[in-house]
Short mmCIF file of C-alpha atoms in Angstrom, two decimals:
data_model
loop_
_atom_site.label_atom_id
_atom_site.label_comp_id
_atom_site.label_asym_id
_atom_site.label_seq_id
_atom_site.Cartn_x
_atom_site.Cartn_y
_atom_site.Cartn_z
CA MET T 1 190.61 58.68 189.57
CA PHE T 2 186.84 58.42 189.62
CA LYS T 3 184.94 58.08 186.35
CA ALA T 4 181.39 59.20 185.81
CA ASP T 5 180.18 55.61 185.51
CA GLY T 6 181.44 54.76 189.01
CA THR T 7 184.78 53.22 188.06
CA PHE T 8 187.53 53.84 190.64
CA MET T 9 191.24 53.59 189.73
CA VAL T 10 194.60 54.09 191.46
CA TRP T 11 197.52 55.01 189.20
CA SER T 12 201.25 55.02 189.82
CA ASP T 13 202.73 58.51 190.25
CA HIS T 14 206.05 57.66 188.56
CA GLY T 15 204.89 56.61 185.11
CA GLY T 16 206.39 53.53 183.48
CA SER T 17 205.60 51.44 180.43
CA SER T 18 202.35 49.99 181.83
CA VAL T 19 199.09 51.78 181.12
CA LYS T 20 197.09 49.69 183.59
CA PRO T 21 196.05 51.07 186.99
CA LEU T 22 197.56 49.55 190.13
CA ASN T 23 194.10 49.01 191.57
CA TRP T 24 190.62 49.49 190.19
CA MET T 25 186.98 48.76 190.89
CA THR T 26 184.38 48.46 188.19
CA PRO T 27 180.93 50.03 188.67
CA PRO T 28 178.69 50.16 190.53
CA THR T 29 180.63 51.49 193.51
CA VAL T 30 179.68 53.43 196.62
CA ILE T 31 181.92 56.24 197.88
CA ASP T 32 181.89 57.35 201.53
CA GLU T 33 183.73 60.55 202.41
CA GLU T 34 185.01 61.40 205.88
CA PRO T 35 187.48 64.05 207.06
CA GLY T 36 190.86 62.93 205.77
CA LYS T 37 189.50 59.67 204.42
CA MET T 38 187.57 58.17 201.51
CA ILE T 39 186.16 54.65 201.38
CA VAL T 40 185.24 53.01 198.08
CA ARG T 41 182.95 49.97 198.37
CA LYS T 42 181.72 47.44 195.83
CA ARG T 43 179.41 44.53 196.38
CA ALA T 44 180.74 41.24 195.00
CA GLY T 45 178.09 38.58 195.56
CA ALA T 46 177.66 37.98 199.28
CA SER T 47 180.91 39.79 200.11
CA GLU T 48 182.05 43.39 199.77
CA ASP T 49 185.33 44.75 198.41
CA ARG T 50 186.53 48.03 199.86
CA VAL T 51 189.47 50.39 199.53
CA GLU T 52 190.22 52.86 202.32
CA ILE T 53 192.12 55.96 201.24
CA GLU T 54 193.92 58.08 203.84
CA ILE T 55 194.31 61.63 202.49
CA ALA T 56 197.54 63.23 203.74
CA GLU T 57 197.60 66.16 201.29
CA VAL T 58 195.52 67.32 198.34
CA LEU T 59 197.80 68.37 195.47
CA SER T 60 195.07 68.62 192.83
CA ASP T 61 191.32 68.02 192.77
CA VAL T 62 189.90 68.59 189.30
CA THR T 63 187.06 67.39 187.11
CA HIS T 64 187.45 66.96 183.34
CA GLU T 65 184.50 66.51 181.02
CA MET T 66 185.52 64.27 178.14
CA SER T 67 183.77 64.32 174.79
CA SER T 68 184.40 64.09 171.07
CA PRO T 69 186.73 66.58 169.35
CA GLU T 70 183.79 67.95 167.36
CA GLU T 71 181.95 69.21 170.44
CA ASP T 72 182.69 72.60 171.98
CA ILE T 73 184.15 71.39 175.29
CA ALA T 74 187.34 72.74 176.84
CA LEU T 75 189.00 69.34 177.20
CA ALA T 76 188.19 66.81 174.51
CA LYS T 77 189.64 63.37 173.89
CA ASP T 78 191.68 63.79 170.75
CA GLY T 79 193.68 61.56 168.45
CA VAL T 80 191.88 58.36 169.38
CA GLU T 81 192.41 55.27 167.27
CA ALA T 82 188.97 55.47 165.67
CA HIS T 83 189.72 58.99 164.41
CA LEU T 84 193.14 57.94 163.13
CA GLN T 85 191.55 54.99 161.35
CA GLU T 86 189.00 57.25 159.66
CA LEU T 87 191.67 59.68 158.47
CA LEU T 88 194.03 56.96 157.25
CA ALA T 89 191.20 55.19 155.46
CA GLU T 90 190.72 58.39 153.49
CA GLN T 91 194.48 58.78 152.93
CA PRO T 92 195.99 55.26 152.95
CA GLU T 93 199.06 56.46 151.06
CA TRP T 94 200.40 57.71 154.41
CA CYS T 95 200.76 54.03 155.40
CA GLY T 96 202.83 53.23 152.33
CA GLU T 97 203.43 54.50 148.83
CA GLY T 98 200.74 53.47 146.36
CA LEU T 99 198.38 51.95 148.94
CA ARG T 100 194.66 52.07 148.26
CA LEU T 101 191.95 51.06 150.68
CA VAL T 102 189.94 47.88 150.05
CA ARG T 103 188.03 47.74 153.33
CA ARG T 104 188.00 49.05 156.89
CA GLU T 105 187.62 46.54 159.74
CA TRP T 106 188.63 43.54 157.61
CA PRO T 107 187.33 40.51 159.52
CA THR T 108 189.45 37.61 160.77
CA ASP T 109 188.39 34.83 163.12
CA ILE T 110 190.25 36.55 166.00
CA GLY T 111 189.13 40.12 165.34
CA PRO T 112 189.15 42.78 162.63
CA VAL T 113 192.20 44.38 161.03
CA ASP T 114 191.83 48.16 160.94
CA LEU T 115 192.53 48.59 157.22
CA MET T 116 193.06 46.13 154.40
CA CYS T 117 194.77 47.71 151.42
CA ARG T 118 196.50 46.81 148.18
CA ASP T 119 199.76 48.29 146.97
CA GLY T 120 200.87 49.30 143.50
CA GLU T 121 201.76 45.67 142.71
CA GLU T 122 198.31 44.44 143.81
CA GLN T 123 199.75 42.79 146.93
CA TRP T 124 197.64 42.74 150.09
CA VAL T 125 198.65 44.95 153.02
CA ALA T 126 197.09 44.74 156.51
CA VAL T 127 197.35 47.96 158.51
CA GLU T 128 196.93 48.07 162.29
CA ILE T 129 196.44 51.55 163.77
CA LYS T 130 197.31 52.67 167.30
CA ARG T 131 197.67 56.01 169.02
CA VAL T 132 200.83 54.77 170.74
CA ALA T 133 202.18 51.42 169.55
CA GLY T 134 203.98 49.13 171.98
CA LEU T 135 204.97 45.48 171.91
CA GLU T 136 201.36 44.33 172.24
CA ALA T 137 200.46 46.16 169.03
CA VAL T 138 203.15 44.19 167.19
CA GLU T 139 201.91 40.93 168.71
CA GLN T 140 198.33 41.78 167.73
CA LEU T 141 199.23 42.49 164.11
CA THR T 142 201.38 39.34 164.01
CA ARG T 143 198.39 37.25 165.08
CA TYR T 144 196.19 38.88 162.45
CA LEU T 145 198.75 38.21 159.73
CA GLN T 146 199.05 34.57 160.76
CA ARG T 147 195.30 34.11 160.38
CA ILE T 148 195.05 36.08 157.12
CA ARG T 149 197.91 34.15 155.48
CA LEU T 150 196.14 30.84 156.03
CA ASP T 151 194.14 31.70 152.90
CA PRO T 152 196.42 31.00 149.89
CA ALA T 153 195.10 34.12 148.17
CA PHE T 154 196.57 36.20 151.01
CA ALA T 155 199.74 34.17 151.61
CA LEU T 156 201.97 37.15 150.74
CA CYS T 157 200.01 39.71 152.78
CA ARG T 158 202.38 42.05 154.60
CA GLY T 159 201.77 44.17 157.66
CA VAL T 160 202.07 47.86 158.48
CA LEU T 161 201.90 49.27 162.01
CA ALA T 162 200.77 52.91 161.90
CA ALA T 163 200.69 55.13 164.98
CA GLN T 164 201.28 58.64 166.22
CA ALA T 165 204.18 57.23 168.24
CA ILE T 166 205.90 53.84 168.06
CA LYS T 167 208.00 52.72 171.02
CA ARG T 168 211.57 51.72 170.29
CA GLN T 169 211.13 48.12 171.47
CA ALA T 170 208.01 47.76 169.31
CA ARG T 171 209.86 49.07 166.26
CA VAL T 172 212.72 46.58 166.78
CA LEU T 173 210.30 43.65 167.13
CA ALA T 174 208.22 44.75 164.15
CA GLU T 175 211.23 45.07 161.88
CA ALA T 176 212.45 41.63 163.00
CA ARG T 177 209.09 40.21 161.89
CA GLY T 178 209.00 42.02 158.57
CA ILE T 179 206.34 44.51 159.69
CA ALA T 180 206.74 48.07 158.45
CA CYS T 181 206.38 50.93 160.96
CA VAL T 182 204.88 54.30 160.05
CA GLU T 183 204.49 57.26 162.38
CA VAL T 184 201.72 59.63 161.34
CA ASP T 185 201.06 63.22 162.37
CA LEU T 186 197.43 63.90 163.23
CA ALA T 187 197.67 67.59 162.32
CA VAL T 188 199.04 66.72 158.88
CA LEU T 189 196.32 64.12 158.31
CA ARG T 190 193.70 66.73 159.18
CA GLY T 191 195.29 69.21 156.77
CA GLU T 192 196.03 71.63 159.60
CA ARG T 193 199.69 71.92 158.65
CA GLN T 194 202.07 70.81 155.95
CA PRO T 195 204.35 67.79 156.47
CA ASP T 196 207.93 68.51 157.41
CA LEU T 197 210.29 68.66 154.46
CA LYS T 198 213.22 66.26 154.47
CA LEU T 199 216.48 66.92 152.68
CA PHE T 200 218.46 64.05 151.21
CA ALA T 201 222.13 64.29 150.32
CA ALA T 202 223.70 62.16 147.60
#
């Protein structure tokens, strides 16, 4: 993958839990193309890093222009965390019954919590928002809660992890740490469709 800013990345073709590339070069880079070969070069001080790519077969060669969902472009980056945060700030009740927003980007000394809310009993609730929540999201919210609870006024602050999808391992760890997990539907938040009805039997 080549990005417009000159970043070069090599990704695994079999998926997996990691979202990091196997190899990458940050810009600026220089790309030399030869028949059946590409060479990516990057200056690093007095030395030069280079990756030589032997092309055996081209399965797909496409260019995607990425932009905001509001712009009229065929492929747009959608459902990003910033958009989810904006929608949930307007509708915090999706993160828990009776929640009301106090502030977005609540500051701590190790970074901001996405939403700080209060529930119906006036207890503080810190909400961390991800598109897809894994173990690192739970660890991040845990660290925020530890810092927030140092203030006696926030000693009982609880945490909510909200995401479009929460991985099973993350849900298990979150529940073990007393963190609530909420999966949200972007289309429902946008008002594009009604939430699914759930039937409960006595």
